[in-house]
Amino acid sequence: KWLQDYFTWHRTQTQTQTRTQTQTKASPQDSSRKYMVISCLPKDTCGGLSDRLRPLPFYLFIAKLANRILCIYWEKPFGLDEFLQP
């Protein structure tokens, strides 16, 4: 249940933010929302794909507890969007 609640909250937060930015031409930096960002950049040591996906439920749980929008940004070895769709 907590996972469904978080997904609903996350969707609401990101849709509201997108609408607000479009209507007011505000930049993402103007947002009062808080984020939790997981990243893997070329200079980082991140492990393989399964090493990075395994803790995903934990990251979601922490984001839920902290009321943060979870963002995942992976560039290494390829962008995450080449494996999964948002």
Short mmCIF file of N, CA and C in Angstrom, two decimals:
data_model
loop_
_atom_site.label_atom_id
_atom_site.label_comp_id
_atom_site.label_asym_id
_atom_site.label_seq_id
_atom_site.Cartn_x
_atom_site.Cartn_y
_atom_site.Cartn_z
N LYS A 1 0.83 -1.21 0.00
CA LYS A 1 0.00 0.00 0.00
C LYS A 1 0.87 1.26 0.00
N TRP A 2 1.96 1.28 0.77
CA TRP A 2 2.79 2.48 0.83
C TRP A 2 3.39 2.80 -0.54
N LEU A 3 3.69 1.76 -1.32
CA LEU A 3 4.28 1.98 -2.64
C LEU A 3 3.27 2.62 -3.59
N GLN A 4 2.05 2.14 -3.56
CA GLN A 4 0.99 2.75 -4.37
C GLN A 4 0.74 4.19 -3.95
N ASP A 5 0.73 4.43 -2.64
CA ASP A 5 0.54 5.79 -2.13
C ASP A 5 1.66 6.70 -2.61
N TYR A 6 2.89 6.20 -2.56
CA TYR A 6 4.02 7.02 -3.00
C TYR A 6 3.92 7.32 -4.49
N PHE A 7 3.59 6.32 -5.30
CA PHE A 7 3.48 6.54 -6.75
C PHE A 7 2.40 7.58 -7.07
N THR A 8 1.29 7.51 -6.36
CA THR A 8 0.22 8.49 -6.56
C THR A 8 0.70 9.89 -6.17
N TRP A 9 1.35 10.00 -5.02
CA TRP A 9 1.88 11.28 -4.55
C TRP A 9 2.92 11.82 -5.52
N HIS A 10 3.83 10.95 -5.96
CA HIS A 10 4.90 11.34 -6.89
C HIS A 10 4.29 11.87 -8.20
N ARG A 11 3.31 11.17 -8.72
CA ARG A 11 2.65 11.59 -9.97
C ARG A 11 2.00 12.96 -9.79
N THR A 12 1.32 13.14 -8.68
CA THR A 12 0.66 14.42 -8.41
C THR A 12 1.68 15.55 -8.32
N GLN A 13 2.76 15.31 -7.60
CA GLN A 13 3.79 16.33 -7.43
C GLN A 13 4.43 16.72 -8.76
N THR A 14 4.78 15.73 -9.57
CA THR A 14 5.45 16.03 -10.84
C THR A 14 4.51 16.63 -11.86
N GLN A 15 3.24 16.22 -11.88
CA GLN A 15 2.27 16.82 -12.81
C GLN A 15 1.97 18.25 -12.42
N THR A 16 1.81 18.50 -11.14
CA THR A 16 1.54 19.85 -10.65
C THR A 16 2.71 20.76 -10.98
N GLN A 17 3.92 20.27 -10.79
CA GLN A 17 5.10 21.07 -11.06
C GLN A 17 5.19 21.41 -12.55
N THR A 18 4.94 20.44 -13.41
CA THR A 18 5.01 20.68 -14.85
C THR A 18 3.98 21.72 -15.27
N ARG A 19 2.75 21.60 -14.77
CA ARG A 19 1.71 22.58 -15.11
C ARG A 19 2.08 23.97 -14.62
N THR A 20 2.58 24.07 -13.40
CA THR A 20 2.94 25.36 -12.82
C THR A 20 4.05 26.01 -13.62
N GLN A 21 5.06 25.26 -13.99
CA GLN A 21 6.18 25.81 -14.75
C GLN A 21 5.72 26.28 -16.12
N THR A 22 4.82 25.54 -16.76
CA THR A 22 4.32 25.91 -18.07
C THR A 22 3.51 27.19 -17.99
N GLN A 23 2.65 27.31 -16.97
CA GLN A 23 1.77 28.47 -16.84
C GLN A 23 2.54 29.72 -16.45
N THR A 24 3.54 29.59 -15.59
CA THR A 24 4.25 30.77 -15.08
C THR A 24 5.61 30.96 -15.69
N LYS A 25 6.02 30.03 -16.56
CA LYS A 25 7.36 30.07 -17.16
C LYS A 25 8.44 30.06 -16.09
N ALA A 26 8.16 29.40 -14.97
CA ALA A 26 9.13 29.30 -13.87
C ALA A 26 10.16 28.24 -14.20
N SER A 27 11.34 28.41 -13.68
CA SER A 27 12.39 27.41 -13.88
C SER A 27 12.28 26.34 -12.80
N PRO A 28 12.84 25.13 -13.04
CA PRO A 28 12.77 24.07 -12.03
C PRO A 28 13.41 24.49 -10.70
N GLN A 29 14.37 25.42 -10.74
CA GLN A 29 15.03 25.85 -9.51
C GLN A 29 14.10 26.67 -8.62
N ASP A 30 13.01 27.20 -9.18
CA ASP A 30 12.07 28.00 -8.41
C ASP A 30 11.15 27.14 -7.54
N SER A 31 11.19 25.85 -7.72
CA SER A 31 10.27 24.94 -7.04
C SER A 31 10.59 24.83 -5.56
N SER A 32 9.55 24.71 -4.76
CA SER A 32 9.75 24.49 -3.32
C SER A 32 9.75 23.00 -3.00
N ARG A 33 9.60 22.16 -4.00
CA ARG A 33 9.60 20.71 -3.78
C ARG A 33 11.00 20.21 -3.45
N LYS A 34 11.04 19.10 -2.73
CA LYS A 34 12.33 18.52 -2.34
C LYS A 34 12.51 17.21 -3.09
N TYR A 35 13.75 16.94 -3.43
CA TYR A 35 14.07 15.79 -4.26
C TYR A 35 15.09 14.89 -3.57
N MET A 36 15.06 13.63 -3.96
CA MET A 36 16.10 12.67 -3.61
C MET A 36 16.63 12.17 -4.95
N VAL A 37 17.90 12.43 -5.23
CA VAL A 37 18.49 12.11 -6.53
C VAL A 37 19.50 10.98 -6.38
N ILE A 38 19.31 9.94 -7.18
CA ILE A 38 20.25 8.83 -7.26
C ILE A 38 20.93 8.97 -8.61
N SER A 39 22.25 9.03 -8.61
CA SER A 39 22.94 9.24 -9.88
C SER A 39 24.10 8.26 -10.06
N CYS A 40 24.44 8.05 -11.30
CA CYS A 40 25.62 7.28 -11.67
C CYS A 40 26.22 7.98 -12.89
N LEU A 41 27.27 8.73 -12.65
CA LEU A 41 27.91 9.51 -13.69
C LEU A 41 29.18 8.79 -14.15
N PRO A 42 29.72 9.17 -15.31
CA PRO A 42 30.91 8.48 -15.83
C PRO A 42 32.08 8.41 -14.84
N LYS A 43 32.23 9.39 -13.98
CA LYS A 43 33.36 9.39 -13.04
C LYS A 43 33.10 8.53 -11.80
N ASP A 44 31.86 8.06 -11.61
CA ASP A 44 31.47 7.30 -10.42
C ASP A 44 31.71 5.80 -10.58
N THR A 45 31.88 5.12 -9.45
CA THR A 45 31.91 3.66 -9.43
C THR A 45 30.54 3.21 -8.93
N CYS A 46 29.75 2.61 -9.82
CA CYS A 46 28.35 2.33 -9.50
C CYS A 46 27.99 0.86 -9.49
N GLY A 47 28.82 0.01 -10.00
CA GLY A 47 28.46 -1.40 -10.11
C GLY A 47 27.66 -1.64 -11.38
N GLY A 48 27.19 -2.86 -11.53
CA GLY A 48 26.40 -3.23 -12.70
C GLY A 48 24.95 -2.83 -12.56
N LEU A 49 24.18 -3.15 -13.58
CA LEU A 49 22.77 -2.77 -13.59
C LEU A 49 22.02 -3.38 -12.41
N SER A 50 22.26 -4.66 -12.14
CA SER A 50 21.53 -5.29 -11.01
C SER A 50 21.96 -4.70 -9.67
N ASP A 51 23.23 -4.29 -9.54
CA ASP A 51 23.69 -3.64 -8.30
C ASP A 51 22.97 -2.32 -8.07
N ARG A 52 22.60 -1.65 -9.14
CA ARG A 52 21.93 -0.37 -9.01
C ARG A 52 20.41 -0.52 -8.88
N LEU A 53 19.84 -1.57 -9.47
CA LEU A 53 18.39 -1.76 -9.39
C LEU A 53 17.97 -2.42 -8.07
N ARG A 54 18.83 -3.25 -7.50
CA ARG A 54 18.49 -3.99 -6.27
C ARG A 54 18.02 -3.07 -5.14
N PRO A 55 18.69 -1.93 -4.87
CA PRO A 55 18.23 -1.09 -3.74
C PRO A 55 17.06 -0.16 -4.08
N LEU A 56 16.51 -0.26 -5.29
CA LEU A 56 15.43 0.63 -5.69
C LEU A 56 14.24 0.63 -4.72
N PRO A 57 13.77 -0.52 -4.23
CA PRO A 57 12.68 -0.48 -3.24
C PRO A 57 13.06 0.31 -1.97
N PHE A 58 14.31 0.20 -1.54
CA PHE A 58 14.77 0.96 -0.39
C PHE A 58 14.74 2.46 -0.68
N TYR A 59 15.23 2.85 -1.87
CA TYR A 59 15.21 4.27 -2.24
C TYR A 59 13.77 4.80 -2.28
N LEU A 60 12.86 4.01 -2.81
CA LEU A 60 11.45 4.42 -2.84
C LEU A 60 10.89 4.58 -1.43
N PHE A 61 11.24 3.66 -0.55
CA PHE A 61 10.76 3.73 0.83
C PHE A 61 11.30 4.97 1.54
N ILE A 62 12.57 5.26 1.37
CA ILE A 62 13.16 6.45 2.00
C ILE A 62 12.55 7.72 1.42
N ALA A 63 12.35 7.75 0.11
CA ALA A 63 11.72 8.92 -0.51
C ALA A 63 10.31 9.13 0.04
N LYS A 64 9.60 8.04 0.25
CA LYS A 64 8.25 8.12 0.83
C LYS A 64 8.29 8.69 2.24
N LEU A 65 9.20 8.16 3.06
CA LEU A 65 9.30 8.64 4.44
C LEU A 65 9.71 10.11 4.52
N ALA A 66 10.57 10.53 3.60
CA ALA A 66 11.10 11.90 3.63
C ALA A 66 10.27 12.88 2.79
N ASN A 67 9.18 12.39 2.17
CA ASN A 67 8.38 13.23 1.28
C ASN A 67 9.24 13.91 0.22
N ARG A 68 10.01 13.10 -0.47
CA ARG A 68 10.88 13.58 -1.54
C ARG A 68 10.46 12.97 -2.86
N ILE A 69 10.64 13.71 -3.92
CA ILE A 69 10.42 13.20 -5.27
C ILE A 69 11.70 12.46 -5.66
N LEU A 70 11.59 11.17 -5.93
CA LEU A 70 12.76 10.37 -6.29
C LEU A 70 13.07 10.57 -7.76
N CYS A 71 14.32 10.95 -8.03
CA CYS A 71 14.82 11.10 -9.40
C CYS A 71 16.04 10.21 -9.55
N ILE A 72 16.10 9.50 -10.65
CA ILE A 72 17.23 8.62 -10.92
C ILE A 72 17.88 9.09 -12.22
N TYR A 73 19.18 9.38 -12.15
CA TYR A 73 19.92 9.87 -13.32
C TYR A 73 21.17 9.02 -13.49
N TRP A 74 21.16 8.17 -14.50
CA TRP A 74 22.31 7.31 -14.78
C TRP A 74 22.82 7.60 -16.17
N GLU A 75 24.09 7.86 -16.28
CA GLU A 75 24.74 8.04 -17.58
C GLU A 75 25.67 6.88 -17.91
N LYS A 76 26.05 6.12 -16.90
CA LYS A 76 27.08 5.11 -17.06
C LYS A 76 26.50 3.71 -16.96
N PRO A 77 26.76 2.78 -17.81
CA PRO A 77 27.49 2.92 -19.06
C PRO A 77 26.63 3.56 -20.15
N PHE A 78 25.30 3.54 -19.96
CA PHE A 78 24.36 4.20 -20.86
C PHE A 78 23.29 4.87 -20.01
N GLY A 79 22.55 5.77 -20.63
CA GLY A 79 21.45 6.41 -19.91
C GLY A 79 20.40 5.39 -19.50
N LEU A 80 19.82 5.58 -18.34
CA LEU A 80 18.81 4.67 -17.83
C LEU A 80 17.62 4.55 -18.79
N ASP A 81 17.32 5.62 -19.51
CA ASP A 81 16.19 5.60 -20.43
C ASP A 81 16.39 4.64 -21.61
N GLU A 82 17.60 4.12 -21.78
CA GLU A 82 17.83 3.11 -22.81
C GLU A 82 17.37 1.73 -22.34
N PHE A 83 17.18 1.56 -21.01
CA PHE A 83 16.75 0.29 -20.44
C PHE A 83 15.30 0.33 -19.97
N LEU A 84 14.90 1.45 -19.38
CA LEU A 84 13.56 1.60 -18.80
C LEU A 84 12.92 2.88 -19.28
N GLN A 85 11.61 2.91 -19.29
CA GLN A 85 10.89 4.14 -19.64
C GLN A 85 10.31 4.74 -18.36
N PRO A 86 10.28 6.09 -18.28
CA PRO A 86 9.71 6.72 -17.08
C PRO A 86 8.23 6.46 -16.95
#
